[in-house]
CSV table of C-alpha atoms in Angstrom, one decimal:
chain,number,residue,atom,x,y,z
A,1,UNK,CA,0.0,0.0,0.0
A,2,UNK,CA,2.9,2.3,0.9
A,3,UNK,CA,4.5,1.6,-2.5
A,4,UNK,CA,1.3,2.5,-4.3
A,5,UNK,CA,1.0,5.7,-2.4
A,6,UNK,CA,4.6,6.5,-3.3
A,7,UNK,CA,4.0,5.9,-6.9
A,8,UNK,CA,0.9,8.1,-6.9
A,9,UNK,CA,2.8,10.9,-5.2
A,10,UNK,CA,5.7,10.5,-7.7
A,11,UNK,CA,3.3,10.6,-10.7
A,12,UNK,CA,1.6,13.6,-9.2
A,13,UNK,CA,4.9,15.4,-8.8
A,14,UNK,CA,6.0,14.6,-12.4
A,15,UNK,CA,2.7,15.8,-13.7
A,16,UNK,CA,2.9,19.0,-11.7
A,17,UNK,CA,6.5,19.5,-12.9
A,18,UNK,CA,5.5,18.9,-16.6
A,19,UNK,CA,2.5,21.3,-16.2
A,20,UNK,CA,4.8,23.9,-14.6
A,21,UNK,CA,7.4,23.5,-17.4
A,22,UNK,CA,4.7,23.8,-20.1
A,23,UNK,CA,3.3,26.9,-18.4
A,24,UNK,CA,6.8,28.5,-18.3
A,25,UNK,CA,7.3,27.7,-22.0
A,26,UNK,CA,3.9,29.2,-22.8
A,27,UNK,CA,4.8,32.3,-20.8
A,28,UNK,CA,8.2,32.6,-22.5
A,29,UNK,CA,6.5,32.2,-25.9
A,30,UNK,CA,3.9,34.8,-25.0
A,31,UNK,CA,6.6,37.3,-24.0
A,32,UNK,CA,8.4,36.8,-27.3
A,33,UNK,CA,5.4,37.1,-29.5
A,34,UNK,CA,4.5,40.7,-30.4
A,35,UNK,CA,1.0,42.0,-29.6
A,36,UNK,CA,-1.4,41.9,-32.5
A,37,UNK,CA,-4.9,43.1,-33.4
A,38,UNK,CA,-8.0,41.8,-35.2
A,39,UNK,CA,-6.6,42.6,-38.6
A,40,UNK,CA,-3.5,40.5,-38.0
A,41,UNK,CA,-5.1,37.7,-36.0
A,42,UNK,CA,-3.3,35.3,-33.7
A,43,UNK,CA,0.3,34.3,-34.4
A,44,UNK,CA,0.7,30.6,-35.2
A,45,UNK,CA,4.3,30.6,-36.2
A,46,UNK,CA,7.3,33.0,-36.0
A,47,UNK,CA,10.6,32.4,-37.9
A,48,UNK,CA,13.8,34.4,-38.7
A,49,UNK,CA,14.3,34.5,-42.5
A,50,UNK,CA,17.6,35.0,-44.2
A,51,UNK,CA,18.0,38.8,-44.2
A,52,UNK,CA,20.1,38.6,-47.4
A,53,UNK,CA,17.1,37.4,-49.4
A,54,UNK,CA,15.9,40.6,-51.0
A,55,UNK,CA,12.4,42.0,-51.6
A,56,UNK,CA,10.8,44.8,-53.5
A,57,UNK,CA,7.2,46.1,-53.2
A,58,UNK,CA,4.6,44.7,-55.5
A,59,UNK,CA,2.1,47.6,-55.8
A,60,UNK,CA,1.8,51.4,-55.2
A,61,UNK,CA,-0.6,51.0,-52.3
A,62,UNK,CA,1.9,49.4,-49.9
A,63,UNK,CA,1.9,50.7,-46.4
A,64,UNK,CA,4.3,49.7,-43.6
A,65,UNK,CA,3.3,49.8,-40.0
A,66,UNK,CA,5.3,50.4,-36.8
A,67,UNK,CA,4.1,47.2,-35.1
A,68,UNK,CA,1.6,44.3,-35.6
A,69,UNK,CA,-0.6,45.8,-32.9
A,70,UNK,CA,-0.9,49.1,-34.9
A,71,UNK,CA,-1.2,47.3,-38.2
A,72,UNK,CA,-4.0,48.8,-40.3
A,73,UNK,CA,-4.3,51.9,-38.1
A,74,UNK,CA,-3.6,55.3,-39.6
A,75,UNK,CA,-1.7,56.3,-36.5
A,76,UNK,CA,0.6,53.3,-36.9
A,77,UNK,CA,1.7,54.0,-40.5
A,78,UNK,CA,5.5,54.3,-40.8
A,79,UNK,CA,6.3,54.3,-44.5
A,80,UNK,CA,4.7,54.1,-47.9
A,81,UNK,CA,5.4,53.1,-51.5
A,82,UNK,CA,6.0,56.7,-52.5
A,83,UNK,CA,8.8,57.1,-49.9
A,84,UNK,CA,10.4,53.7,-50.3
A,85,UNK,CA,9.9,53.0,-54.0
A,86,UNK,CA,13.6,52.7,-54.7
A,87,UNK,CA,14.6,50.7,-51.7
A,88,UNK,CA,15.5,47.0,-51.4
A,89,UNK,CA,14.3,45.2,-48.3
A,90,UNK,CA,15.3,42.3,-46.1
A,91,UNK,CA,13.0,40.5,-43.6
A,92,UNK,CA,14.1,40.1,-40.0
A,93,UNK,CA,11.0,38.3,-38.9
A,94,UNK,CA,8.2,36.3,-40.6
A,95,UNK,CA,4.9,35.8,-38.8
A,96,UNK,CA,2.2,33.3,-39.9
A,97,UNK,CA,-1.1,34.2,-38.4
A,98,UNK,CA,-4.7,33.3,-38.6
A,99,UNK,CA,-5.2,36.2,-41.0
A,100,UNK,CA,-2.2,35.6,-43.3
A,101,UNK,CA,1.6,36.2,-43.4
A,102,UNK,CA,3.4,39.3,-42.3
A,103,UNK,CA,7.1,40.5,-42.5
A,104,UNK,CA,9.1,42.8,-40.3
A,105,UNK,CA,11.3,44.6,-42.9
A,106,UNK,CA,14.5,46.6,-42.9
A,107,UNK,CA,16.0,48.5,-45.8
A,108,UNK,CA,19.3,47.4,-47.4
A,109,UNK,CA,22.1,49.7,-46.4
A,110,UNK,CA,25.4,50.8,-48.0
A,111,UNK,CA,28.1,51.5,-45.4
A,112,UNK,CA,31.1,53.7,-45.6
A,113,UNK,CA,34.9,53.2,-45.3
A,114,UNK,CA,34.9,50.4,-42.8
A,115,UNK,CA,37.9,48.4,-43.8
A,116,UNK,CA,38.9,44.8,-44.2
A,117,UNK,CA,37.4,43.9,-40.8
A,118,UNK,CA,34.1,45.4,-41.8
A,119,UNK,CA,31.2,46.2,-39.5
A,120,UNK,CA,32.7,44.5,-36.5
A,121,UNK,CA,34.6,47.8,-36.1
A,122,UNK,CA,31.4,49.8,-36.3
A,123,UNK,CA,29.2,50.3,-33.2
A,124,UNK,CA,26.1,51.0,-35.3
A,125,UNK,CA,26.3,47.9,-37.5
A,126,UNK,CA,23.1,46.4,-36.2
A,127,UNK,CA,21.2,49.7,-36.5
A,128,UNK,CA,19.5,48.7,-39.8
A,129,UNK,CA,16.9,51.0,-41.1
A,130,UNK,CA,13.7,49.6,-39.5
A,131,UNK,CA,11.0,50.2,-42.1
A,132,UNK,CA,8.2,48.4,-40.3
A,133,UNK,CA,5.6,45.5,-40.8
A,134,UNK,CA,4.0,44.7,-44.1
A,135,UNK,CA,1.7,42.0,-45.6
A,136,UNK,CA,3.7,39.3,-47.4
A,137,UNK,CA,1.5,39.8,-50.5
A,138,UNK,CA,2.7,43.4,-50.8
A,139,UNK,CA,6.4,42.3,-51.4
A,140,UNK,CA,8.1,39.8,-53.6
A,141,UNK,CA,11.5,38.2,-53.6
A,142,UNK,CA,14.1,39.5,-56.2
A,143,UNK,CA,17.5,38.5,-57.2
A,144,UNK,CA,20.1,41.2,-56.5
A,145,UNK,CA,22.7,39.5,-58.6
A,146,UNK,CA,22.5,37.8,-62.0
A,147,UNK,CA,24.9,36.0,-64.3
A,148,UNK,CA,27.3,35.1,-61.6
A,149,UNK,CA,30.3,33.5,-63.2
A,150,UNK,CA,33.9,32.5,-62.3
A,151,UNK,CA,36.4,33.0,-65.1
A,152,UNK,CA,38.1,29.8,-66.4
A,153,UNK,CA,41.3,31.7,-66.4
A,154,UNK,CA,42.2,34.7,-64.2
A,155,UNK,CA,42.1,38.0,-66.2
A,156,UNK,CA,45.0,40.4,-65.6
A,157,UNK,CA,44.1,44.0,-64.8
A,158,UNK,CA,45.8,47.0,-63.3
A,159,UNK,CA,44.7,50.2,-61.6
A,160,UNK,CA,43.8,53.3,-63.7
A,161,UNK,CA,42.3,55.9,-61.4
A,162,UNK,CA,42.4,54.8,-57.7
A,163,UNK,CA,40.0,57.5,-56.6
A,164,UNK,CA,36.8,56.8,-58.6
A,165,UNK,CA,35.8,53.4,-57.2
A,166,UNK,CA,36.8,51.4,-54.2
A,167,UNK,CA,36.8,47.8,-53.2
A,168,UNK,CA,33.6,46.4,-51.6
A,169,UNK,CA,32.9,43.3,-49.5
A,170,UNK,CA,30.0,42.6,-51.9
A,171,UNK,CA,28.6,44.7,-54.8
A,172,UNK,CA,26.7,47.6,-53.2
A,173,UNK,CA,23.1,46.8,-52.1
A,174,UNK,CA,23.2,43.1,-53.1
A,175,UNK,CA,23.1,42.0,-49.5
A,176,UNK,CA,21.5,43.7,-46.5
A,177,UNK,CA,24.7,45.5,-45.6
A,178,UNK,CA,27.6,46.4,-47.9
A,179,UNK,CA,30.7,48.5,-47.2
A,180,UNK,CA,34.0,49.6,-48.5
A,181,UNK,CA,36.6,47.1,-47.4
A,182,UNK,CA,39.6,48.2,-49.3
A,183,UNK,CA,41.2,51.0,-51.4
A,184,UNK,CA,43.6,51.0,-54.3
A,185,UNK,CA,46.2,53.3,-52.7
A,186,UNK,CA,48.9,50.6,-52.3
A,187,UNK,CA,47.7,48.5,-55.3
A,188,UNK,CA,48.4,50.9,-58.1
A,189,UNK,CA,51.8,49.6,-59.0
A,190,UNK,CA,51.2,45.9,-59.2
A,191,UNK,CA,49.5,43.2,-61.2
A,192,UNK,CA,45.9,42.4,-60.2
A,193,UNK,CA,43.6,39.7,-61.5
A,194,UNK,CA,39.8,39.6,-62.0
A,195,UNK,CA,38.5,36.1,-61.1
A,196,UNK,CA,34.7,36.5,-61.0
A,197,UNK,CA,32.0,38.7,-62.4
A,198,UNK,CA,28.4,39.4,-61.5
A,199,UNK,CA,25.7,41.6,-63.0
A,200,UNK,CA,23.8,43.6,-60.4
A,201,UNK,CA,20.0,44.0,-60.5
A,202,UNK,CA,20.4,47.4,-62.2
A,203,UNK,CA,22.6,46.1,-64.9
A,204,UNK,CA,26.0,47.2,-63.5
A,205,UNK,CA,28.9,44.8,-63.7
A,206,UNK,CA,31.3,44.1,-60.8
A,207,UNK,CA,34.4,42.0,-60.8
A,208,UNK,CA,36.2,40.3,-58.0
A,209,UNK,CA,39.9,41.1,-57.6
A,210,UNK,CA,42.9,39.1,-56.4
A,211,UNK,CA,46.6,40.0,-56.1
A,212,UNK,CA,49.2,38.1,-58.0
A,213,UNK,CA,49.9,36.0,-54.9
A,214,UNK,CA,46.3,34.9,-54.8
A,215,UNK,CA,45.3,37.1,-51.9
A,216,UNK,CA,41.5,37.9,-52.1
A,217,UNK,CA,40.7,41.6,-52.3
A,218,UNK,CA,37.0,42.2,-53.0
A,219,UNK,CA,34.6,43.6,-55.6
A,220,UNK,CA,34.9,46.7,-57.7
A,221,UNK,CA,32.8,48.3,-60.4
A,222,UNK,CA,33.9,47.0,-63.8
A,223,UNK,CA,35.0,50.0,-65.7
A,224,UNK,CA,38.3,50.9,-67.5
A,225,UNK,CA,38.2,54.2,-65.5
A,226,UNK,CA,39.1,52.1,-62.5
A,227,UNK,CA,40.9,49.0,-63.7
A,228,UNK,CA,42.4,48.4,-67.1
A,229,UNK,CA,42.5,45.0,-68.7
A,230,UNK,CA,45.9,43.7,-69.4
A,231,UNK,CA,49.4,43.2,-68.0
A,232,UNK,CA,50.8,45.9,-65.7
A,233,UNK,CA,53.7,47.8,-67.1
A,234,UNK,CA,56.1,49.9,-65.2
A,235,UNK,CA,55.4,53.5,-66.6
A,236,UNK,CA,59.1,54.3,-66.6
A,237,UNK,CA,59.9,51.4,-68.8
A,238,UNK,CA,56.8,52.0,-70.9
A,239,UNK,CA,57.3,55.7,-71.6
A,240,UNK,CA,61.0,56.4,-71.1
A,241,UNK,CA,62.4,53.2,-72.6
A,242,UNK,CA,66.1,53.9,-72.0
A,243,UNK,CA,68.2,53.3,-75.1
A,244,UNK,CA,71.8,52.2,-75.2
A,245,UNK,CA,74.1,54.5,-73.2
A,246,UNK,CA,71.1,56.0,-71.4
A,247,UNK,CA,70.3,55.4,-67.8
A,248,UNK,CA,67.1,55.5,-65.8
A,249,UNK,CA,66.6,55.7,-62.0
A,250,UNK,CA,63.4,55.2,-60.1
A,251,UNK,CA,62.5,56.9,-56.8
A,252,UNK,CA,59.5,55.9,-54.7
A,253,UNK,CA,57.9,57.9,-51.9
A,254,UNK,CA,58.2,56.1,-48.6
A,255,UNK,CA,55.0,54.8,-47.0
A,256,UNK,CA,55.7,56.9,-43.9
A,257,UNK,CA,55.9,60.1,-46.0
A,258,UNK,CA,52.3,59.5,-47.4
A,259,UNK,CA,50.9,59.8,-43.9
A,260,UNK,CA,49.2,56.3,-44.1
A,261,UNK,CA,45.7,57.8,-44.0
A,262,UNK,CA,42.7,57.1,-46.2
A,263,UNK,CA,40.1,59.7,-47.2
A,264,UNK,CA,36.9,59.5,-49.1
A,265,UNK,CA,38.0,61.4,-52.2
A,266,UNK,CA,41.7,60.9,-52.6
A,267,UNK,CA,44.4,58.2,-52.6
A,268,UNK,CA,46.6,60.0,-50.0
A,269,UNK,CA,48.4,56.8,-49.1
A,270,UNK,CA,49.5,56.1,-52.7
A,271,UNK,CA,53.3,56.5,-53.0
A,272,UNK,CA,54.3,58.9,-55.7
A,273,UNK,CA,57.0,57.8,-58.1
A,274,UNK,CA,59.6,59.6,-60.1
A,275,UNK,CA,61.8,58.3,-63.0
A,276,UNK,CA,64.8,60.2,-64.2
A,277,UNK,CA,66.4,59.4,-67.5
A,278,UNK,CA,69.8,60.6,-68.4
A,279,UNK,CA,71.5,60.8,-71.8
A,280,UNK,CA,75.0,59.6,-72.7
A,281,UNK,CA,76.4,62.9,-71.5
A,282,UNK,CA,74.7,62.1,-68.1
A,283,UNK,CA,72.4,65.1,-68.5
A,284,UNK,CA,68.8,64.7,-67.4
A,285,UNK,CA,66.8,64.2,-70.6
A,286,UNK,CA,63.4,63.1,-69.3
A,287,UNK,CA,61.5,63.1,-66.1
A,288,UNK,CA,58.4,61.1,-65.5
A,289,UNK,CA,56.2,61.4,-62.4
A,290,UNK,CA,53.1,59.4,-61.3
A,291,UNK,CA,51.2,61.7,-58.9
A,292,UNK,CA,49.0,60.9,-55.9
A,293,UNK,CA,46.2,60.0,-58.3
A,294,UNK,CA,48.3,57.7,-60.4
A,295,UNK,CA,48.3,60.1,-63.4
A,296,UNK,CA,51.5,60.4,-65.4
A,297,UNK,CA,53.3,63.6,-66.3
A,298,UNK,CA,56.4,63.4,-68.5
A,299,UNK,CA,58.8,66.3,-69.2
A,300,UNK,CA,61.5,66.4,-71.9
A,301,UNK,CA,64.6,68.5,-71.2
A,302,UNK,CA,67.5,69.9,-73.3
A,303,UNK,CA,70.5,71.4,-71.4
A,304,UNK,CA,68.4,71.8,-68.2
A,305,UNK,CA,65.5,73.5,-69.9
A,306,UNK,CA,62.0,71.9,-70.4
A,307,UNK,CA,61.1,71.5,-74.0
A,308,UNK,CA,57.9,69.4,-73.9
A,309,UNK,CA,55.3,68.4,-71.3
A,310,UNK,CA,53.0,65.4,-71.9
A,311,UNK,CA,50.2,64.7,-69.4
A,312,UNK,CA,48.5,61.3,-69.8
A,313,UNK,CA,45.0,60.1,-69.0
A,314,UNK,CA,44.4,57.5,-66.3
A,315,UNK,CA,44.3,55.0,-69.2
A,316,UNK,CA,47.9,56.0,-70.1
A,317,UNK,CA,46.9,57.8,-73.3
A,318,UNK,CA,48.4,61.2,-74.2
A,319,UNK,CA,45.9,63.9,-73.0
A,320,UNK,CA,47.6,67.2,-73.1
A,321,UNK,CA,50.9,68.0,-74.8
A,322,UNK,CA,52.6,71.4,-74.1
A,323,UNK,CA,55.5,72.8,-76.2
A,324,UNK,CA,54.9,76.5,-75.6
A,325,UNK,CA,58.2,78.0,-74.4
A,326,UNK,CA,56.3,80.5,-72.3
A,327,UNK,CA,54.4,77.9,-70.4
A,328,UNK,CA,57.4,75.7,-70.0
A,329,UNK,CA,59.3,78.5,-68.3
A,330,UNK,CA,56.7,78.9,-65.5
A,331,UNK,CA,54.0,76.3,-65.0
A,332,UNK,CA,51.1,74.4,-66.6
A,333,UNK,CA,48.0,73.1,-64.8
A,334,UNK,CA,46.1,70.2,-66.4
A,335,UNK,CA,42.5,70.2,-65.4
A,336,UNK,CA,39.2,68.9,-66.8
A,337,UNK,CA,36.7,71.7,-67.5
A,338,UNK,CA,33.5,69.6,-66.9
A,339,UNK,CA,34.8,66.7,-64.7
A,340,UNK,CA,35.4,66.8,-61.0
A,341,UNK,CA,38.8,65.2,-60.8
A,342,UNK,CA,42.2,65.9,-59.4
A,343,UNK,CA,44.3,68.5,-61.1
A,344,UNK,CA,48.0,68.1,-62.0
A,345,UNK,CA,50.2,71.2,-62.0
A,346,UNK,CA,53.8,71.2,-63.2
A,347,UNK,CA,56.1,74.0,-62.1
A,348,UNK,CA,59.3,74.7,-64.1
A,349,UNK,CA,62.0,76.3,-62.1
A,350,UNK,CA,64.6,78.9,-63.1
A,351,UNK,CA,67.9,77.7,-64.5
A,352,UNK,CA,69.5,79.3,-61.4
A,353,UNK,CA,67.4,77.2,-59.1
A,354,UNK,CA,68.7,73.8,-57.8
A,355,UNK,CA,65.2,72.5,-58.5
A,356,UNK,CA,64.4,71.3,-61.9
A,357,UNK,CA,60.7,70.5,-61.9
A,358,UNK,CA,57.9,70.1,-59.4
A,359,UNK,CA,54.7,68.1,-60.0
A,360,UNK,CA,51.7,68.9,-57.8
A,361,UNK,CA,48.5,66.9,-57.5
A,362,UNK,CA,45.6,69.0,-56.2
A,363,UNK,CA,42.7,67.0,-54.7
A,364,UNK,CA,39.7,67.6,-52.6
A,365,UNK,CA,41.1,66.1,-49.4
A,366,UNK,CA,44.8,66.9,-49.8
A,367,UNK,CA,47.7,67.6,-52.1
A,368,UNK,CA,51.0,65.9,-52.9
A,369,UNK,CA,54.2,67.1,-54.5
A,370,UNK,CA,57.2,65.5,-56.2
A,371,UNK,CA,60.2,67.7,-56.7
A,372,UNK,CA,63.1,66.7,-58.9
A,373,UNK,CA,66.4,68.5,-58.4
A,374,UNK,CA,69.0,69.2,-61.1
A,375,UNK,CA,71.4,66.9,-59.1
A,376,UNK,CA,68.9,64.0,-59.5
A,377,UNK,CA,67.7,64.2,-55.9
A,378,UNK,CA,64.0,63.7,-55.4
A,379,UNK,CA,61.7,64.8,-52.6
A,380,UNK,CA,58.1,63.8,-51.9
A,381,UNK,CA,55.4,65.2,-49.7
A,382,UNK,CA,51.8,64.4,-49.1
A,383,UNK,CA,49.6,66.9,-47.2
A,384,UNK,CA,46.1,66.3,-45.9
A,385,UNK,CA,43.9,69.4,-45.6
A,386,UNK,CA,42.8,70.3,-42.2
A,387,UNK,CA,39.4,69.1,-40.8
A,388,UNK,CA,39.2,66.3,-43.4
A,389,UNK,CA,38.0,63.0,-41.9
A,390,UNK,CA,40.5,60.3,-42.5
A,391,UNK,CA,41.0,56.6,-41.5
A,392,UNK,CA,44.2,54.6,-40.8
A,393,UNK,CA,45.4,52.8,-43.9
A,394,UNK,CA,46.0,49.7,-41.8
A,395,UNK,CA,42.2,49.3,-41.6
A,396,UNK,CA,42.2,49.0,-45.5
A,397,UNK,CA,45.7,47.7,-46.2
A,398,UNK,CA,45.8,44.2,-47.7
A,399,UNK,CA,49.0,42.8,-46.1
């Protein structure tokens, strides 16, 4: 009899424990489930979708609401088709209710210069733009990338203008958060390779870049304004091409001299380069300089006097050729009339000066100079303008 009573008590305790556990689970579920109203109904299931699955609105009457409890109420409206028509969305929550399916949406965001470590360095990474709740029937899934392909063979490319486009973790707006992971400042004088290509939903093409050693870099906009298809050639060898009895020396700005800072408009950390070609009498015959923006300026000399200036485009094509004796005695500034781009100024010094020529790059965030002396000595300087926001190059440098 005592054994039976013990079993009854044990069963009762187990039943009570199970009931209590079930009650706790119900309370926990209830605390997690957002409040709803009659238009939404009771929530039957809640899941967390892949936020990188993209959505667009399906009609011009779409309304987003701040919460499920306020859904359908005028006072609860948070956004409309007219205000969000160009946005791409990701779902953070999916609710299946007795009245249908609803999504909690955020807009896709494009970050800033966040570096190779990405948003882990940013305190506001999780602060996605909360757009609100919407009916599932008011949005549809879209593909943000098409024609994703890996090249059978790596395609050689090299940097043209390092300032126009940067290196991204993913093509912009193709996943819920994209950001600039790298810059071309220290990549302009080496061979790069494109290994993959995608077409973004708006038709823009992006390529994935690697270094010659196989190091992965990231995605950049496919345009010859940024990267040129083909083998990298040292500009001194390409444009000076020393003949027999001629010599050529190359000088490169030290990394420390650049300041090792990254800004949004310039390539301040790109080392400038100077090439000095001497004739068989050991006189300086040609000087070639690649400025802070990777543009080439070449000056021909005769007996210490400039006779010709050639300024090249970022694609290494002759852009402006100056032979005017008057301009070659003072200075010449190469600038685009209708394009917002860096300007290259070449100062020609007096025959009495120990300086031969100075090439200056004027940018929006800073300026850089390369001065070549008649003795063959070269000095470099990079100057960042005051009150310009900058970031440490180490955050973007591919080591």
